[in-house]
Tab-separated table of C-alpha atoms in Angstrom:
chain	number	residue	atom	x	y	z
A	1	UNK	CA	-4.685	11.852	24.785
A	2	UNK	CA	-3.681	9.258	22.036
A	3	UNK	CA	-3.444	5.603	22.979
A	4	UNK	CA	-0.178	3.970	22.206
A	5	UNK	CA	0.248	1.590	19.346
A	6	UNK	CA	0.889	-1.850	20.450
A	7	UNK	CA	3.698	-3.563	17.894
A	8	UNK	CA	3.614	-7.206	17.835
A	9	UNK	CA	7.038	-9.126	16.952
A	10	UNK	CA	8.801	-12.541	17.571
A	11	UNK	CA	11.843	-13.550	19.050
A	12	UNK	CA	13.649	-16.367	20.759
A	13	UNK	CA	13.710	-16.482	24.463
A	14	UNK	CA	15.092	-19.341	26.420
A	15	UNK	CA	14.940	-21.686	23.145
A	16	UNK	CA	11.523	-20.894	22.493
A	17	UNK	CA	9.735	-18.791	19.905
A	18	UNK	CA	7.946	-16.001	21.864
A	19	UNK	CA	5.539	-13.171	20.773
A	20	UNK	CA	7.053	-9.717	22.092
A	21	UNK	CA	4.404	-6.939	22.940
A	22	UNK	CA	6.273	-3.333	22.555
A	23	UNK	CA	4.487	-0.288	23.231
A	24	UNK	CA	5.677	3.299	24.276
A	25	UNK	CA	5.274	3.543	28.074
A	26	UNK	CA	1.618	3.946	29.494
A	27	UNK	CA	0.576	2.993	32.741
A	28	UNK	CA	-2.926	2.255	32.067
A	29	UNK	CA	-1.909	-0.116	29.120
A	30	UNK	CA	0.808	-1.591	31.223
A	31	UNK	CA	-1.530	-2.530	33.984
A	32	UNK	CA	-4.124	-3.947	31.463
A	33	UNK	CA	-1.585	-6.170	29.661
A	34	UNK	CA	-0.274	-7.527	33.032
A	35	UNK	CA	-3.920	-8.869	33.381
A	36	UNK	CA	-3.556	-11.248	30.576
A	37	UNK	CA	-3.365	-14.975	30.986
A	38	UNK	CA	0.398	-16.036	30.690
A	39	UNK	CA	2.122	-12.921	29.829
A	40	UNK	CA	5.448	-12.116	31.268
A	41	UNK	CA	7.770	-9.157	31.649
A	42	UNK	CA	11.528	-10.079	30.404
A	43	UNK	CA	14.293	-7.789	31.930
A	44	UNK	CA	16.296	-9.126	28.958
A	45	UNK	CA	13.901	-8.568	26.040
A	46	UNK	CA	12.964	-5.104	27.859
A	47	UNK	CA	9.337	-6.485	26.704
A	48	UNK	CA	6.155	-8.212	27.877
A	49	UNK	CA	5.972	-11.714	25.973
A	50	UNK	CA	3.841	-14.782	25.708
A	51	UNK	CA	4.766	-18.151	24.144
A	52	UNK	CA	4.200	-17.890	20.453
A	53	UNK	CA	1.141	-19.317	18.783
A	54	UNK	CA	-1.722	-18.751	16.363
A	55	UNK	CA	-4.028	-19.277	19.126
A	56	UNK	CA	-2.477	-17.050	21.559
A	57	UNK	CA	-1.685	-14.039	19.225
A	58	UNK	CA	-5.669	-14.087	18.481
A	59	UNK	CA	-6.508	-14.339	21.723
A	60	UNK	CA	-4.118	-11.285	22.787
A	61	UNK	CA	-5.131	-9.229	19.801
A	62	UNK	CA	-9.133	-9.744	20.606
A	63	UNK	CA	-8.052	-8.787	24.312
A	64	UNK	CA	-6.455	-5.745	23.386
A	65	UNK	CA	-8.987	-4.477	20.673
A	66	UNK	CA	-11.431	-4.421	23.478
A	67	UNK	CA	-10.027	-1.389	25.041
A	68	UNK	CA	-9.638	-0.002	21.093
A	69	UNK	CA	-5.607	-0.305	21.211
A	70	UNK	CA	-4.389	-0.403	17.657
A	71	UNK	CA	-2.215	-3.386	17.031
A	72	UNK	CA	0.809	-3.130	14.403
A	73	UNK	CA	1.478	-6.674	13.247
A	74	UNK	CA	3.400	-5.870	10.431
A	75	UNK	CA	6.464	-7.413	11.759
A	76	UNK	CA	4.714	-10.853	12.000
A	77	UNK	CA	4.037	-10.806	8.153
A	78	UNK	CA	7.735	-9.899	7.314
A	79	UNK	CA	8.772	-12.760	9.734
A	80	UNK	CA	6.414	-15.083	8.203
A	81	UNK	CA	7.627	-13.942	4.820
A	82	UNK	CA	11.144	-14.638	5.890
A	83	UNK	CA	10.318	-18.020	7.065
A	84	UNK	CA	8.559	-19.037	3.982
A	85	UNK	CA	11.595	-17.913	1.781
A	86	UNK	CA	14.110	-19.706	4.197
A	87	UNK	CA	11.883	-23.042	3.915
A	88	UNK	CA	11.824	-22.493	0.021
A	89	UNK	CA	15.584	-22.549	-0.019
A	90	UNK	CA	15.391	-25.927	1.710
A	91	UNK	CA	14.012	-27.575	-1.207
A	92	UNK	CA	16.725	-26.377	-4.038
A	93	UNK	CA	20.247	-27.464	-3.973
A	94	UNK	CA	23.256	-25.731	-2.957
A	95	UNK	CA	24.305	-24.663	-6.369
A	96	UNK	CA	20.882	-23.417	-6.760
A	97	UNK	CA	20.896	-21.362	-3.767
A	98	UNK	CA	24.103	-19.778	-4.896
A	99	UNK	CA	22.440	-18.701	-8.247
A	100	UNK	CA	19.664	-17.588	-6.289
A	101	UNK	CA	21.909	-15.121	-4.635
A	102	UNK	CA	23.849	-14.094	-7.736
A	103	UNK	CA	20.430	-13.407	-9.269
A	104	UNK	CA	19.415	-11.112	-6.065
A	105	UNK	CA	22.616	-9.328	-6.401
A	106	UNK	CA	22.254	-8.850	-10.271
A	107	UNK	CA	18.759	-7.193	-9.810
A	108	UNK	CA	20.385	-5.035	-7.408
A	109	UNK	CA	23.261	-3.830	-9.701
A	110	UNK	CA	20.285	-2.983	-12.067
A	111	UNK	CA	19.095	-0.503	-9.443
A	112	UNK	CA	15.392	-2.160	-9.083
A	113	UNK	CA	13.759	-1.164	-6.124
A	114	UNK	CA	14.020	-3.400	-2.954
A	115	UNK	CA	10.195	-4.447	-3.423
A	116	UNK	CA	10.950	-5.482	-6.934
A	117	UNK	CA	14.168	-7.237	-5.970
A	118	UNK	CA	12.239	-9.464	-3.259
A	119	UNK	CA	9.217	-10.037	-5.606
A	120	UNK	CA	11.494	-11.421	-8.711
A	121	UNK	CA	13.527	-13.466	-6.264
A	122	UNK	CA	10.566	-15.071	-5.016
A	123	UNK	CA	9.379	-16.143	-8.498
A	124	UNK	CA	12.992	-17.563	-9.458
A	125	UNK	CA	12.864	-19.457	-6.121
A	126	UNK	CA	9.602	-21.036	-7.323
A	127	UNK	CA	11.352	-21.747	-10.949
A	128	UNK	CA	14.482	-23.242	-9.217
A	129	UNK	CA	12.230	-25.630	-6.815
A	130	UNK	CA	10.240	-26.483	-10.002
A	131	UNK	CA	13.581	-27.282	-12.123
A	132	UNK	CA	15.046	-29.339	-9.102
A	133	UNK	CA	18.455	-30.515	-9.989
A	134	UNK	CA	17.901	-29.804	-13.967
A	135	UNK	CA	21.106	-28.126	-15.188
A	136	UNK	CA	20.787	-24.689	-16.582
A	137	UNK	CA	22.068	-26.091	-19.915
A	138	UNK	CA	19.093	-28.175	-20.293
A	139	UNK	CA	16.795	-25.209	-19.467
A	140	UNK	CA	14.799	-24.340	-22.517
A	141	UNK	CA	11.626	-22.242	-23.792
A	142	UNK	CA	9.403	-25.616	-23.115
A	143	UNK	CA	10.470	-26.025	-19.675
A	144	UNK	CA	9.849	-22.279	-18.743
A	145	UNK	CA	6.464	-22.530	-20.621
A	146	UNK	CA	5.342	-25.734	-18.395
A	147	UNK	CA	6.478	-23.790	-15.391
A	148	UNK	CA	4.416	-20.779	-16.216
A	149	UNK	CA	1.273	-22.570	-16.876
A	150	UNK	CA	1.709	-24.717	-13.891
A	151	UNK	CA	2.543	-21.992	-11.445
A	152	UNK	CA	-0.154	-19.446	-12.904
A	153	UNK	CA	-2.597	-22.423	-12.604
A	154	UNK	CA	-2.123	-23.611	-9.137
A	155	UNK	CA	-1.822	-19.975	-7.547
A	156	UNK	CA	-4.504	-18.293	-9.576
A	157	UNK	CA	-2.203	-15.177	-9.870
A	158	UNK	CA	-3.648	-11.962	-10.966
A	159	UNK	CA	-2.546	-10.047	-14.181
A	160	UNK	CA	0.004	-7.671	-12.366
A	161	UNK	CA	1.417	-10.786	-10.840
A	162	UNK	CA	1.690	-12.423	-13.937
A	163	UNK	CA	3.488	-9.548	-15.686
A	164	UNK	CA	5.845	-9.605	-13.015
A	165	UNK	CA	6.710	-13.166	-12.992
A	166	UNK	CA	7.488	-12.792	-16.905
A	167	UNK	CA	9.794	-10.110	-16.238
A	168	UNK	CA	11.534	-11.959	-13.602
A	169	UNK	CA	12.288	-14.920	-15.974
A	170	UNK	CA	13.492	-12.727	-18.569
A	171	UNK	CA	15.939	-11.066	-16.232
A	172	UNK	CA	17.023	-14.485	-15.242
A	173	UNK	CA	17.666	-15.652	-18.416
A	174	UNK	CA	19.739	-12.676	-19.329
A	175	UNK	CA	22.041	-13.047	-16.388
A	176	UNK	CA	22.503	-16.970	-16.907
A	177	UNK	CA	22.933	-17.123	-20.616
A	178	UNK	CA	24.195	-20.820	-20.474
A	179	UNK	CA	20.649	-21.684	-20.983
A	180	UNK	CA	19.150	-22.925	-24.054
A	181	UNK	CA	16.403	-20.234	-23.961
A	182	UNK	CA	16.381	-18.480	-27.491
A	183	UNK	CA	13.877	-15.696	-28.262
A	184	UNK	CA	11.889	-16.576	-25.493
A	185	UNK	CA	8.110	-15.319	-26.577
A	186	UNK	CA	6.739	-14.951	-23.051
A	187	UNK	CA	3.755	-12.490	-23.810
A	188	UNK	CA	2.907	-10.491	-20.751
A	189	UNK	CA	-0.951	-9.939	-20.502
A	190	UNK	CA	-2.163	-6.607	-20.963
A	191	UNK	CA	-3.011	-4.517	-17.882
A	192	UNK	CA	-6.724	-4.354	-16.848
A	193	UNK	CA	-7.975	-0.943	-17.667
A	194	UNK	CA	-9.860	-0.523	-14.413
A	195	UNK	CA	-11.092	2.675	-13.408
A	196	UNK	CA	-9.525	4.202	-10.164
A	197	UNK	CA	-11.960	4.481	-7.413
A	198	UNK	CA	-12.141	8.163	-6.126
A	199	UNK	CA	-13.877	10.227	-3.466
A	200	UNK	CA	-15.984	12.892	-3.985
A	201	UNK	CA	-14.647	16.491	-2.895
A	202	UNK	CA	-17.463	16.492	0.077
A	203	UNK	CA	-16.566	13.075	1.051
A	204	UNK	CA	-12.794	14.220	1.553
A	205	UNK	CA	-13.985	16.738	3.819
A	206	UNK	CA	-16.230	14.472	5.739
A	207	UNK	CA	-13.511	11.984	6.294
A	208	UNK	CA	-11.153	14.937	7.636
A	209	UNK	CA	-13.802	16.144	10.054
A	210	UNK	CA	-14.442	12.570	11.256
A	211	UNK	CA	-10.622	12.024	12.032
A	212	UNK	CA	-10.401	13.094	15.516
A	213	UNK	CA	-6.694	12.479	16.287
A	214	UNK	CA	-4.564	15.265	14.860
A	215	UNK	CA	-1.668	13.028	13.951
A	216	UNK	CA	-4.011	11.204	11.788
A	217	UNK	CA	-5.610	14.173	10.249
A	218	UNK	CA	-2.499	15.540	9.603
A	219	UNK	CA	-1.357	12.776	7.507
A	220	UNK	CA	-4.886	11.924	5.534
A	221	UNK	CA	-4.571	15.759	4.812
A	222	UNK	CA	-1.248	15.167	3.505
A	223	UNK	CA	-2.014	12.427	1.241
A	224	UNK	CA	-5.037	14.190	-0.284
A	225	UNK	CA	-3.849	17.434	-0.746
A	226	UNK	CA	-0.428	16.584	-2.136
A	227	UNK	CA	-1.377	13.368	-3.921
A	228	UNK	CA	1.798	11.798	-2.593
A	229	UNK	CA	2.171	7.904	-2.131
A	230	UNK	CA	1.913	6.254	1.402
A	231	UNK	CA	5.849	5.408	1.033
A	232	UNK	CA	6.479	9.038	0.153
A	233	UNK	CA	4.693	10.528	3.146
A	234	UNK	CA	6.236	7.870	5.267
A	235	UNK	CA	9.841	9.084	4.220
A	236	UNK	CA	9.089	12.615	3.954
A	237	UNK	CA	11.472	14.639	6.078
A	238	UNK	CA	10.566	17.781	7.728
A	239	UNK	CA	13.314	19.696	6.163
A	240	UNK	CA	11.716	18.993	2.804
A	241	UNK	CA	8.715	21.046	3.544
A	242	UNK	CA	9.049	24.560	2.389
A	243	UNK	CA	6.410	26.789	4.247
A	244	UNK	CA	7.376	29.751	2.661
A	245	UNK	CA	7.404	28.719	-1.139
A	246	UNK	CA	4.241	26.502	-0.433
A	247	UNK	CA	5.945	23.479	-1.636
A	248	UNK	CA	7.200	19.719	-0.807
A	249	UNK	CA	10.051	18.274	-2.180
A	250	UNK	CA	9.822	14.473	-2.417
A	251	UNK	CA	13.467	12.874	-2.732
A	252	UNK	CA	14.081	9.811	-4.762
A	253	UNK	CA	10.602	8.773	-5.297
A	254	UNK	CA	9.369	5.799	-7.404
A	255	UNK	CA	11.796	5.509	-10.263
A	256	UNK	CA	14.665	7.283	-8.508
A	257	UNK	CA	13.481	10.762	-9.529
A	258	UNK	CA	13.054	13.907	-7.310
A	259	UNK	CA	10.110	16.046	-7.611
A	260	UNK	CA	8.110	18.928	-6.393
A	261	UNK	CA	4.502	18.991	-5.055
A	262	UNK	CA	2.337	21.891	-3.811
A	263	UNK	CA	1.928	22.562	-0.059
A	264	UNK	CA	-1.909	23.266	0.218
A	265	UNK	CA	-2.274	26.832	2.167
A	266	UNK	CA	-5.517	25.349	3.871
A	267	UNK	CA	-3.225	22.736	5.143
A	268	UNK	CA	-0.476	25.017	6.682
A	269	UNK	CA	-2.479	25.824	9.910
A	270	UNK	CA	-3.124	22.056	10.465
A	271	UNK	CA	0.445	21.008	9.851
A	272	UNK	CA	1.650	24.011	12.260
A	273	UNK	CA	-0.616	22.623	14.925
A	274	UNK	CA	0.329	19.005	14.415
A	275	UNK	CA	4.087	19.913	14.376
A	276	UNK	CA	3.839	21.920	17.491
A	277	UNK	CA	1.951	19.279	19.611
A	278	UNK	CA	3.740	16.196	18.646
A	279	UNK	CA	7.003	17.775	17.954
A	280	UNK	CA	8.385	15.183	15.251
A	281	UNK	CA	12.222	15.368	14.854
A	282	UNK	CA	13.038	14.177	11.445
A	283	UNK	CA	10.147	12.748	9.506
A	284	UNK	CA	6.825	14.241	9.157
A	285	UNK	CA	5.120	11.382	10.647
A	286	UNK	CA	7.288	9.257	13.029
A	287	UNK	CA	6.835	5.830	14.721
A	288	UNK	CA	8.194	4.721	17.830
A	289	UNK	CA	11.636	6.142	18.732
A	290	UNK	CA	11.842	8.352	15.731
A	291	UNK	CA	11.482	5.480	13.358
A	292	UNK	CA	9.331	5.277	10.108
A	293	UNK	CA	5.302	5.440	10.709
A	294	UNK	CA	3.929	1.895	9.997
A	295	UNK	CA	1.919	1.913	6.629
A	296	UNK	CA	-0.420	-0.513	8.480
A	297	UNK	CA	-1.262	1.886	10.915
A	298	UNK	CA	-1.979	4.758	8.360
A	299	UNK	CA	-4.353	2.129	6.535
A	300	UNK	CA	-5.976	1.379	9.711
A	301	UNK	CA	-6.991	4.832	10.724
A	302	UNK	CA	-7.963	5.840	7.212
A	303	UNK	CA	-10.583	2.745	7.338
A	304	UNK	CA	-11.769	3.971	10.641
A	305	UNK	CA	-12.272	7.613	9.417
A	306	UNK	CA	-14.099	6.473	6.307
A	307	UNK	CA	-16.582	4.317	8.630
A	308	UNK	CA	-17.076	7.240	11.125
A	309	UNK	CA	-17.958	9.478	8.107
A	310	UNK	CA	-20.430	7.088	6.722
A	311	UNK	CA	-18.377	6.244	3.590
A	312	UNK	CA	-19.173	2.727	2.348
A	313	UNK	CA	-16.814	2.752	-0.648
A	314	UNK	CA	-13.499	0.923	-0.305
A	315	UNK	CA	-10.762	3.455	0.456
A	316	UNK	CA	-7.095	3.093	0.544
A	317	UNK	CA	-4.387	5.815	0.782
A	318	UNK	CA	-3.748	5.444	-2.648
A	319	UNK	CA	-7.599	6.063	-3.406
A	320	UNK	CA	-6.743	9.546	-2.034
A	321	UNK	CA	-4.157	10.118	-4.558
A	322	UNK	CA	-6.729	8.898	-7.327
A	323	UNK	CA	-9.075	11.269	-5.872
A	324	UNK	CA	-6.415	14.124	-5.945
A	325	UNK	CA	-5.510	13.412	-9.531
A	326	UNK	CA	-9.232	13.360	-10.754
A	327	UNK	CA	-10.285	16.563	-8.802
A	328	UNK	CA	-7.325	18.452	-10.461
A	329	UNK	CA	-8.265	17.556	-14.003
A	330	UNK	CA	-11.970	18.347	-13.152
A	331	UNK	CA	-10.865	22.015	-12.105
A	332	UNK	CA	-9.241	22.431	-15.390
A	333	UNK	CA	-5.358	21.595	-14.411
A	334	UNK	CA	-3.671	20.481	-17.629
A	335	UNK	CA	-2.771	16.731	-18.150
A	336	UNK	CA	0.959	17.635	-18.407
A	337	UNK	CA	0.975	19.375	-15.117
A	338	UNK	CA	-1.046	16.402	-13.371
A	339	UNK	CA	1.706	14.005	-14.652
A	340	UNK	CA	4.417	15.953	-13.297
A	341	UNK	CA	2.697	16.462	-9.901
A	342	UNK	CA	2.019	12.708	-9.618
A	343	UNK	CA	5.623	11.829	-10.848
A	344	UNK	CA	4.476	9.779	-13.795
A	345	UNK	CA	6.859	8.779	-16.291
A	346	UNK	CA	4.442	8.215	-19.088
A	347	UNK	CA	1.475	10.571	-19.774
A	348	UNK	CA	-0.553	7.393	-20.673
A	349	UNK	CA	-0.426	6.326	-17.063
A	350	UNK	CA	-2.004	10.023	-16.206
A	351	UNK	CA	-4.737	9.616	-18.697
A	352	UNK	CA	-6.760	7.080	-16.893
A	353	UNK	CA	-7.743	9.911	-14.775
A	354	UNK	CA	-9.379	11.375	-17.649
A	355	UNK	CA	-12.013	8.847	-17.928
A	356	UNK	CA	-12.818	9.332	-14.208
A	357	UNK	CA	-13.283	12.921	-14.326
A	358	UNK	CA	-16.677	14.242	-14.737
A	359	UNK	CA	-16.171	17.814	-15.576
A	360	UNK	CA	-17.536	17.077	-18.980
A	361	UNK	CA	-19.572	14.364	-18.570
A	362	UNK	CA	-21.859	16.057	-15.810
A	363	UNK	CA	-22.734	18.873	-18.768
A	364	UNK	CA	-24.078	16.143	-21.056
A	365	UNK	CA	-27.861	15.553	-20.608
A	366	UNK	CA	-29.369	12.247	-20.592
A	367	UNK	CA	-31.644	11.646	-23.426
A	368	UNK	CA	-34.599	10.876	-20.669
A	369	UNK	CA	-34.320	14.285	-19.273
A	370	UNK	CA	-34.312	15.844	-23.014
A	371	UNK	CA	-37.571	14.012	-23.708
A	372	UNK	CA	-39.482	14.790	-20.302
A	373	UNK	CA	-38.154	18.548	-21.110
A	374	UNK	CA	-39.634	18.357	-24.541
A	375	UNK	CA	-43.174	16.726	-23.255
A	376	UNK	CA	-43.361	19.469	-20.461
A	377	UNK	CA	-43.225	22.262	-23.188
A	378	UNK	CA	-45.757	20.596	-25.551
A	379	UNK	CA	-47.914	20.013	-22.712
A	380	UNK	CA	-49.822	23.303	-22.138
A	381	UNK	CA	-50.481	24.166	-18.621
A	382	UNK	CA	-48.141	22.045	-17.196
A	383	UNK	CA	-44.501	23.119	-16.363
A	384	UNK	CA	-43.153	19.864	-15.405
A	385	UNK	CA	-43.886	16.115	-16.097
A	386	UNK	CA	-43.255	14.057	-13.071
A	387	UNK	CA	-42.317	10.404	-13.748
A	388	UNK	CA	-43.451	9.368	-10.097
A	389	UNK	CA	-47.236	9.027	-11.240
A	390	UNK	CA	-49.053	7.916	-14.437
A	391	UNK	CA	-49.391	10.368	-17.071
A	392	UNK	CA	-52.985	11.229	-18.009
A	393	UNK	CA	-53.912	10.461	-21.669
């Protein structure tokens, strides 16, 4: 039987911050948790809890991991980010706090994703802290340039983050046109052309075979067989899986676009077994109470499966998407079709997989092989030249 996932979160109880330990009822786990020093049951919170501290959290984490329980602590990260944003606001004036709220609403009006809104707002919070009480009418190109250099220099941002920072500032200057920012030439650095890591088809099969848990195996098989993003799998509703037509409808994916991907015939028996066993109600894969499943959980059991399968490459859910695209191209599927299946808006984004696909590259012979082959043919009486020993003269 699958062990329940334990969820760490925080709350205030009796004027004290506490760490909540939530899980689906399990008598064995309940008895084990009760033996942890200092843990208490709260009827009000309907949860076990301990006084919150970094040390206690680490001790409890290690205690639970001894029994191989999986802990989802994504809520702690969210709480930490919210606290950092709140702390950042303390260092800017009330006027700038209002501007920050205006900026957030402006981005939402542009129909940007929530993730992009949060990221851009964080950058502009840094900008307003840097400016302190400088009136927007005095904000010019030089101050922006100094801010960008100072921010990037101290925080060692990567190129993708650098590009997001520049975009955030451009949006800010569009909203508040009373600034003296004129013809701002903040060049976005070119994206790094890093080839995506992929698994071989054999490694994918090995990974799936090494995944003993049915729910986990079905999730990983869907990620690879459909090329879906992890967010798309988490939000996938059962009603959008069309088994008669072997199709999956992905609603409002990245770029607010619907698209259709294939439902692999080999995946259908696994899908049926999983649905019959777990009986999800709305979503393909569900968390506690029928809510969205945690992406942290998926990354964790993918990592465990790869370790069990003896795969030493760094593998993430997106690696399975990269592998899906690469294998399609190696099997002769056209670039345009792959673009549609992945939901890319630009063909250039899909073209990177042509550099990874090895269908044509594998047909090219190394000049060393050609040299050895020629030497073998000219050396009478010897059918094959071995490089593992010295050649006779």
